[in-house]
């Protein structure tokens, strides 16, 4: 009885402490070292200490709660960005990341299948293999978290009257950007616009056939919206216009079902989403084969798949047991159609005589009324798109979203305590539908990673990465990085 009571009084908490050191050549860290790390690494030189404490949800309980806090501190090298002054002209100024910040701080509760969480929390792809993919198109885990509130189903749930053959999963969230200080420090103040106080909305709905069968398919849509805020327009260093987009109670509902208002480019808010399809076939030996695609859209033409082959296409293998190769995938992505280079909607021009409709010029991740789809300069969607942080001329948008590329990833075990991961790919971009670059940008990137699990000290792991970029997206780079990590559980009596 005393033993049982002692167990009831124990309060287990998970913790993890890590130290990371990295450096190399180039203005920024190599592509595969910085991507899909929740915005933690971007510079040429980095020294970080990170500490995490969290209580996970108990999936087996009817009611459960959890929370977490994640703190990061350290040093990162600076990069010189261009800035313009109407009196003195162009000049350079140095910018580097903060010496410390709160990466995560959240609380969450679960009752039956309903899940609610609030705060700063890292999210990754809901569909793709996070360790090997080039990145989810909508929510990839590439940028720092956005403070928000989310509610949804904790996992896939059987739909009534389908006898378990069809399941559903989905969630909705609202948040607000907090990176205006970062934007002010990196912006050139020459042209285009910067935004402050914008809101963020995420929603997802997936359907899945019975996963216990050899063949299963998951399909659905995820979408985001950026709305509200104040936009300041500059032209040759002079502030020319300030535009505020009011947020009312019904504005939050307009983000769930886009509503025509004739103001912000025909619809309220900037809407971005993807149709997602993933099929899985399980072999008798436990191995799994996947085929998947994700079709990016920004308006009705993309939703109706009028943007050709634009999207992410992939094949994946996952072993059912440990071995030299435990997983591998190959992906092809193409974003060069964008529903054509011309867009004209009669509703955008009241009183006009032209009635024809041309729904094109999608300009992925960019919008004329709201911020580009990035947080603290890093792409919230796929990191394959060269994000604003890499525009050392201080331009605040994606300049090369007309892009094609291939990506491969392989991982496995050399021994029981030594694992490896390899990622590589090639990208080529021509600019945007409105502004073609004088010369295409391109990059060939490779990364090799090894991790050693120190069995003599339970919870201790040592990992190293070496990566190289060759090309102009954004530059040649070489880097190495080492991480020492220790995790465990301690009980509060």
Short mmCIF file of N, CA, C and O in Angstrom, two decimals, residues 9 15 18 98 219 222 241 252 281 317 333 452 458 477 480 493:
data_model
loop_
_atom_site.label_atom_id
_atom_site.label_comp_id
_atom_site.label_asym_id
_atom_site.label_seq_id
_atom_site.Cartn_x
_atom_site.Cartn_y
_atom_site.Cartn_z
N UNK A 9 2.02 9.77 -5.53
CA UNK A 9 2.54 11.09 -5.16
C UNK A 9 3.67 11.54 -6.09
O UNK A 9 4.06 12.71 -6.06
N UNK A 15 13.02 16.05 -19.09
CA UNK A 15 13.93 17.17 -19.28
C UNK A 15 14.98 16.79 -20.33
O UNK A 15 15.27 15.61 -20.58
N UNK A 18 21.01 20.43 -23.93
CA UNK A 18 21.90 20.19 -25.06
C UNK A 18 22.81 21.40 -25.27
O UNK A 18 22.46 22.54 -24.92
N UNK A 98 19.22 37.17 -31.42
CA UNK A 98 19.25 37.48 -30.00
C UNK A 98 20.13 36.48 -29.26
O UNK A 98 20.32 35.34 -29.69
N UNK A 219 -6.02 11.58 -47.01
CA UNK A 219 -6.18 12.73 -47.90
C UNK A 219 -6.94 13.83 -47.19
O UNK A 219 -7.71 13.58 -46.26
N UNK A 222 -4.91 21.24 -45.74
CA UNK A 222 -4.50 22.14 -44.67
C UNK A 222 -4.37 23.54 -45.27
O UNK A 222 -4.05 23.69 -46.46
N UNK A 241 2.69 55.43 -47.55
CA UNK A 241 1.32 55.09 -47.18
C UNK A 241 1.32 54.13 -46.00
O UNK A 241 2.19 53.28 -45.89
N UNK A 252 -12.56 36.52 -37.62
CA UNK A 252 -12.01 35.20 -37.31
C UNK A 252 -12.79 34.10 -38.02
O UNK A 252 -12.23 33.09 -38.43
N UNK A 281 1.39 1.25 -48.30
CA UNK A 281 1.19 -0.19 -48.48
C UNK A 281 2.16 -0.92 -47.56
O UNK A 281 3.37 -0.70 -47.60
N UNK A 317 10.30 4.72 -48.52
CA UNK A 317 10.42 3.36 -47.99
C UNK A 317 10.76 3.44 -46.51
O UNK A 317 11.64 4.22 -46.10
N UNK A 333 9.84 18.52 -56.65
CA UNK A 333 8.91 19.63 -56.46
C UNK A 333 9.03 20.60 -57.64
O UNK A 333 10.10 20.82 -58.19
N UNK A 452 25.67 9.15 -32.01
CA UNK A 452 26.18 8.07 -31.16
C UNK A 452 25.42 8.08 -29.84
O UNK A 452 25.39 9.07 -29.12
N UNK A 458 23.26 6.38 -19.72
CA UNK A 458 21.89 6.43 -20.27
C UNK A 458 21.39 7.87 -20.41
O UNK A 458 21.52 8.68 -19.49
N UNK A 477 28.47 27.57 -49.32
CA UNK A 477 28.63 27.46 -47.87
C UNK A 477 29.15 26.08 -47.52
O UNK A 477 28.90 25.10 -48.23
N UNK A 480 30.13 22.61 -40.29
CA UNK A 480 30.10 21.44 -39.41
C UNK A 480 29.42 21.85 -38.12
O UNK A 480 29.49 23.01 -37.70
N UNK A 493 8.41 14.36 -5.74
CA UNK A 493 7.63 13.60 -4.77
C UNK A 493 6.63 14.50 -4.05
O UNK A 493 6.98 15.61 -3.63
#
